[in-house]
PDB file of C-alpha atoms in Angstrom:
ATOM      1  CA  MET A 292      52.904 -31.738   2.345  1.00 47.00           C
ATOM      2  CA  SER A 293      52.338 -32.437  -1.323  1.00 57.00           C
ATOM      3  CA  LEU A 294      54.642 -31.246  -4.308  1.00 59.00           C
ATOM      4  CA  ASN A 295      52.783 -29.241  -7.182  1.00 65.00           C
ATOM      5  CA  PRO A 296      54.625 -29.621 -10.373  1.00 58.00           C
ATOM      6  CA  ARG A 297      53.487 -26.446 -11.380  1.00 64.00           C
ATOM      7  CA  ARG A 298      55.944 -24.568  -9.028  1.00 67.00           C
ATOM      8  CA  TYR A 299      58.940 -26.169 -10.790  1.00 64.00           C
ATOM      9  CA  ASP A 300      60.787 -24.674 -14.014  1.00 68.00           C
ATOM     10  CA  VAL A 301      59.826 -26.550 -17.103  1.00 67.00           C
ATOM     11  CA  ARG A 302      63.073 -27.142 -17.833  1.00 72.00           C
ATOM     12  CA  GLU A 303      64.139 -28.551 -14.639  1.00 69.00           C
ATOM     13  CA  LEU A 304      61.223 -31.134 -14.693  1.00 65.00           C
ATOM     14  CA  ARG A 305      62.301 -31.854 -18.135  1.00 71.00           C
ATOM     15  CA  TRP A 306      65.769 -32.557 -16.907  1.00 69.00           C
ATOM     16  CA  LEU A 307      64.580 -34.884 -13.961  1.00 68.00           C
ATOM     17  CA  ALA A 308      62.635 -36.716 -16.269  1.00 70.00           C
ATOM     18  CA  GLY A 309      65.475 -37.547 -18.588  1.00 70.00           C
ATOM     19  CA  THR A 310      64.106 -36.356 -21.927  1.00 67.00           C
ATOM     20  CA  ARG A 311      66.509 -36.030 -24.733  1.00 57.00           C
ATOM     21  CA  ALA A 312      66.616 -31.852 -24.130  1.00 54.00           C
ATOM     22  CA  GLY A 313      68.347 -31.038 -21.435  1.00 49.00           C
ATOM     23  CA  ALA A 314      67.685 -28.441 -18.942  1.00 47.00           C
ATOM     24  CA  ASP A 315      69.855 -25.534 -21.099  1.00 53.00           C
ATOM     25  CA  GLU A 316      68.116 -26.945 -24.338  1.00 55.00           C
ATOM     26  CA  ALA A 317      64.511 -26.660 -23.319  1.00 49.00           C
ATOM     27  CA  PRO A 318      62.628 -23.924 -24.617  1.00 55.00           C
ATOM     28  CA  ARG A 319      61.507 -21.538 -22.177  1.00 54.00           C
ATOM     29  CA  GLU A 320      57.788 -21.645 -21.550  1.00 55.00           C
ATOM     30  CA  ARG A 321      55.406 -18.644 -20.335  1.00 56.00           C
ATOM     31  CA  PRO A 322      54.615 -18.818 -16.664  1.00 55.00           C
ATOM     32  CA  LEU A 323      50.938 -19.733 -15.710  1.00 53.00           C
ATOM     33  CA  ARG A 324      48.520 -17.027 -15.577  1.00 55.00           C
ATOM     34  CA  GLN A 325      47.799 -16.115 -11.934  1.00 55.00           C
ATOM     35  CA  PRO A 326      43.891 -15.884 -11.377  1.00 54.00           C
ATOM     36  CA  ASN A 327      42.282 -12.635 -11.060  1.00 55.00           C
ATOM     37  CA  ARG A 328      42.987 -11.574  -7.279  1.00 56.00           C
ATOM     38  CA  ASN A 329      40.841  -8.237  -7.534  1.00 62.00           C
ATOM     39  CA  ARG A 330      37.906  -9.087  -5.247  1.00 61.00           C
ATOM     40  CA  ALA A 331      36.726  -5.820  -6.163  1.00 56.00           C
ATOM     41  CA  GLU A 332      36.490  -6.203  -9.593  1.00 58.00           C
ATOM     42  CA  GLN A 333      34.911  -9.702  -9.310  1.00 64.00           C
ATOM     43  CA  ALA A 334      32.188  -8.226  -6.803  1.00 61.00           C
ATOM     44  CA  ALA A 335      31.627  -5.495  -9.409  1.00 57.00           C
ATOM     45  CA  ARG A 336      31.300  -8.230 -12.194  1.00 62.00           C
ATOM     46  CA  SER A 337      28.884 -10.660  -9.696  1.00 68.00           C
ATOM     47  CA  ALA A 338      26.541  -7.270  -8.867  1.00 63.00           C
ATOM     48  CA  ALA A 339      26.109  -6.219 -12.566  1.00 63.00           C
ATOM     49  CA  PHE A 340      25.320 -10.092 -13.698  1.00 65.00           C
ATOM     50  CA  THR A 341      22.769 -10.463 -10.826  1.00 68.00           C
ATOM     51  CA  GLU A 342      21.397  -6.951 -11.400  1.00 64.00           C
ATOM     52  CA  VAL A 343      20.588  -7.876 -15.064  1.00 64.00           C
ATOM     53  CA  LEU A 344      19.412 -11.051 -14.220  1.00 65.00           C
ATOM     54  CA  GLN A 345      17.097  -9.644 -11.565  1.00 66.00           C
ATOM     55  CA  ARG A 346      15.978  -6.592 -13.859  1.00 62.00           C
ATOM     56  CA  GLN A 347      15.269  -9.060 -16.695  1.00 58.00           C
ATOM     57  CA  ARG A 348      12.742 -11.282 -14.495  1.00 59.00           C
ATOM     58  CA  GLY A 349      11.212  -8.101 -12.518  1.00 59.00           C
ATOM     59  CA  LEU A 350      10.257  -6.855 -16.182  1.00 52.00           C
ATOM     60  CA  ARG A 351       8.976  -9.993 -17.476  1.00 48.00           C
ATOM     61  CA  ARG A 352       7.533 -11.747 -14.281  1.00 46.00           C
ATOM     62  CA  VAL A 353       8.739 -15.027 -15.546  1.00 44.00           C
ATOM     63  CA  VAL A 354       8.689 -18.411 -13.698  1.00 44.00           C
ATOM     64  CA  ASP A 355      12.432 -19.244 -12.634  1.00 48.00           C
ATOM     65  CA  GLY A 356      14.166 -21.043 -15.176  1.00 51.00           C
ATOM     66  CA  GLU A 357      11.392 -20.370 -18.046  1.00 68.00           C
ATOM     67  CA  ARG A 358      13.552 -21.018 -21.303  1.00 71.00           C
ATOM     68  CA  PRO A 359      14.332 -20.094 -23.846  1.00 74.00           C
ATOM     69  CA  TYR A 360      14.986 -16.731 -22.637  1.00 81.00           C
ATOM     70  CA  LEU A 361      15.216 -14.786 -25.809  1.00 86.00           C
ATOM     71  CA  ARG A 362      12.383 -16.255 -27.910  1.00 88.00           C
ATOM     72  CA  SER A 363      12.440 -13.951 -31.095  1.00 87.00           C
ATOM     73  CA  VAL A 364      14.593 -11.057 -32.101  1.00 82.00           C
ATOM     74  CA  PRO A 365      13.414  -7.956 -30.921  1.00 81.00           C
ATOM     75  CA  SER A 366      12.500  -4.918 -33.158  1.00 86.00           C
ATOM     76  CA  VAL A 367      13.217  -2.222 -31.051  1.00 89.00           C
ATOM     77  CA  PRO A 368      16.369   0.084 -31.728  1.00 89.00           C
ATOM     78  CA  GLU A 369      17.803  -0.781 -28.253  1.00 89.00           C
ATOM     79  CA  ALA A 370      17.517  -4.358 -28.668  1.00 89.00           C
ATOM     80  CA  GLU A 371      19.096  -4.188 -32.402  1.00 91.00           C
ATOM     81  CA  ARG A 372      22.139  -2.312 -30.921  1.00 92.00           C
ATOM     82  CA  GLU A 373      22.330  -4.553 -28.072  1.00 91.00           C
ATOM     83  CA  ALA A 374      22.106  -7.555 -30.446  1.00 92.00           C
ATOM     84  CA  ALA A 375      24.686  -6.101 -32.844  1.00 92.00           C
ATOM     85  CA  ASP A 376      26.985  -5.176 -30.244  1.00 92.00           C
ATOM     86  CA  TRP A 377      26.975  -9.169 -28.976  1.00 93.00           C
ATOM     87  CA  LEU A 378      27.236 -10.383 -32.289  1.00 94.00           C
ATOM     88  CA  GLY A 379      30.243  -8.057 -32.990  1.00 91.00           C
ATOM     89  CA  TYR A 380      31.886  -9.191 -29.779  1.00 91.00           C
ATOM     90  CA  LEU A 381      31.310 -13.080 -30.605  1.00 92.00           C
ATOM     91  CA  VAL A 382      33.130 -12.155 -34.017  1.00 92.00           C
ATOM     92  CA  ASP A 383      35.726 -10.257 -32.878  1.00 90.00           C
ATOM     93  CA  VAL A 384      36.760 -12.936 -30.269  1.00 89.00           C
ATOM     94  CA  GLY A 385      35.896 -16.259 -31.735  1.00 90.00           C
ATOM     95  CA  GLY A 386      35.548 -15.673 -35.626  1.00 90.00           C
ATOM     96  CA  HIS A 387      32.788 -16.512 -37.620  1.00 91.00           C
ATOM     97  CA  LEU A 388      32.750 -20.143 -37.447  1.00 91.00           C
ATOM     98  CA  ARG A 389      33.357 -20.334 -33.659  1.00 92.00           C
ATOM     99  CA  SER A 390      30.447 -17.520 -33.219  1.00 93.00           C
ATOM    100  CA  ARG A 391      28.010 -19.683 -35.397  1.00 94.00           C
ATOM    101  CA  ASP A 392      28.804 -22.743 -33.220  1.00 94.00           C
ATOM    102  CA  ALA A 393      28.513 -20.507 -29.943  1.00 94.00           C
ATOM    103  CA  LEU A 394      24.966 -19.469 -31.199  1.00 95.00           C
ATOM    104  CA  SER A 395      23.703 -23.263 -31.633  1.00 94.00           C
ATOM    105  CA  TYR A 396      25.253 -24.221 -28.130  1.00 94.00           C
ATOM    106  CA  TYR A 397      23.130 -21.148 -26.720  1.00 93.00           C
ATOM    107  CA  ALA A 398      20.237 -22.571 -28.355  1.00 93.00           C
ATOM    108  CA  GLU A 399      20.912 -26.134 -27.088  1.00 91.00           C
ATOM    109  CA  LEU A 400      21.126 -24.661 -23.549  1.00 88.00           C
ATOM    110  CA  GLY A 401      18.200 -22.865 -23.949  1.00 88.00           C
ATOM    111  CA  TRP A 402      19.021 -19.567 -23.669  1.00 89.00           C
ATOM    112  CA  ILE A 403      18.009 -18.213 -27.179  1.00 92.00           C
ATOM    113  CA  SER A 404      15.371 -19.981 -29.423  1.00 92.00           C
ATOM    114  CA  PRO A 405      16.311 -22.241 -32.473  1.00 93.00           C
ATOM    115  CA  ALA A 406      14.471 -19.493 -34.601  1.00 93.00           C
ATOM    116  CA  VAL A 407      16.733 -16.849 -32.705  1.00 93.00           C
ATOM    117  CA  ALA A 408      20.148 -18.502 -33.452  1.00 94.00           C
ATOM    118  CA  ASP A 409      19.278 -18.804 -37.041  1.00 94.00           C
ATOM    119  CA  ALA A 410      18.448 -15.141 -37.354  1.00 93.00           C
ATOM    120  CA  LEU A 411      21.493 -13.959 -35.721  1.00 94.00           C
ATOM    121  CA  GLU A 412      23.744 -16.457 -37.702  1.00 94.00           C
ATOM    122  CA  ARG A 413      22.372 -14.743 -40.871  1.00 93.00           C
ATOM    123  CA  ARG A 414      23.736 -11.590 -39.406  1.00 93.00           C
ATOM    124  CA  LEU A 415      27.158 -12.767 -38.775  1.00 91.00           C
ATOM    125  CA  ALA A 416      28.311 -12.295 -42.485  1.00 88.00           C
ATOM    126  CA  GLY A 417      28.038  -8.423 -41.704  1.00 88.00           C
ATOM    127  CA  PHE A 418      30.918  -8.356 -39.736  1.00 87.00           C
ATOM    128  CA  ASP A 419      34.384  -8.062 -40.509  1.00 86.00           C
ATOM    129  CA  ALA A 420      37.279 -10.714 -39.921  1.00 80.00           C
ATOM    130  CA  PRO A 421      38.259 -11.093 -36.179  1.00 76.00           C
ATOM    131  CA  ARG A 422      40.941  -9.378 -34.059  1.00 75.00           C
ATOM    132  CA  HIS A 423      41.645 -12.401 -31.714  1.00 74.00           C
ATOM    133  CA  ASP A 424      40.060 -15.548 -33.321  1.00 78.00           C
ATOM    134  CA  ARG A 425      40.445 -17.560 -30.182  1.00 88.00           C
ATOM    135  CA  PRO A 426      38.275 -20.252 -28.432  1.00 90.00           C
ATOM    136  CA  PHE A 427      35.635 -18.893 -26.328  1.00 90.00           C
ATOM    137  CA  SER A 428      36.238 -18.923 -22.280  1.00 88.00           C
ATOM    138  CA  PRO A 429      33.520 -19.227 -19.813  1.00 87.00           C
ATOM    139  CA  ALA A 430      34.100 -15.259 -19.128  1.00 85.00           C
ATOM    140  CA  ASP A 431      32.989 -15.267 -22.740  1.00 88.00           C
ATOM    141  CA  HIS A 432      29.955 -17.150 -22.529  1.00 89.00           C
ATOM    142  CA  ARG A 433      28.980 -15.331 -19.103  1.00 87.00           C
ATOM    143  CA  ILE A 434      29.286 -11.998 -21.644  1.00 88.00           C
ATOM    144  CA  SER A 435      26.918 -13.777 -23.787  1.00 90.00           C
ATOM    145  CA  LEU A 436      24.340 -14.588 -20.975  1.00 88.00           C
ATOM    146  CA  VAL A 437      24.343 -10.912 -20.019  1.00 86.00           C
ATOM    147  CA  SER A 438      23.795  -9.966 -23.525  1.00 88.00           C
ATOM    148  CA  VAL A 439      20.982 -12.342 -24.214  1.00 89.00           C
ATOM    149  CA  VAL A 440      19.464 -10.920 -20.848  1.00 85.00           C
ATOM    150  CA  ARG A 441      19.894  -7.309 -22.028  1.00 85.00           C
ATOM    151  CA  ILE A 442      18.058  -7.928 -25.322  1.00 87.00           C
ATOM    152  CA  VAL A 443      15.209  -9.538 -23.602  1.00 85.00           C
ATOM    153  CA  SER A 444      14.997  -6.834 -21.114  1.00 81.00           C
ATOM    154  CA  CYS A 445      15.139  -4.299 -24.129  1.00 79.00           C
ATOM    155  CA  ALA A 446      12.197  -6.008 -25.746  1.00 66.00           C
ATOM    156  CA  SER A 447      10.205  -5.822 -22.295  1.00 62.00           C
ATOM    157  CA  GLU A 448      10.310  -2.571 -22.069  1.00 57.00           C
ATOM    158  CA  GLN A 449       8.491  -1.705 -25.062  1.00 54.00           C
TER     159      GLN A 449
END
């Protein structure tokens, strides 16, 4: 049986380690966030993601792995709305600077072309200051990939 330090109280661990702050003086820290154990929610997210990817592949009839997924900014209203919603989400979560970095990262990954990244970066200034301003999580990047595929799907339906 192995010991898991995450199961112990931080104050007790500090006291055992002999730090200057005793068990009563150490600030209380928040407990670790438990992973989402709701399997139905996870299955729904996975199914929605898979459906969007299959929809995109079916509409474009592309070879698996063809990148970048989004080669140009579509001019159809549905795609414009999807792009605006996505950019609003990025700015709201991570702020303008992190959103710019994320768009560059997506261009490096091949999700969007460098020209699309530049065009979308120019649109970021039109969004208000963020409510949260935190680093992006893997879930935020998954949302971005789904948004990219939705934009591509809108362009493919023309």
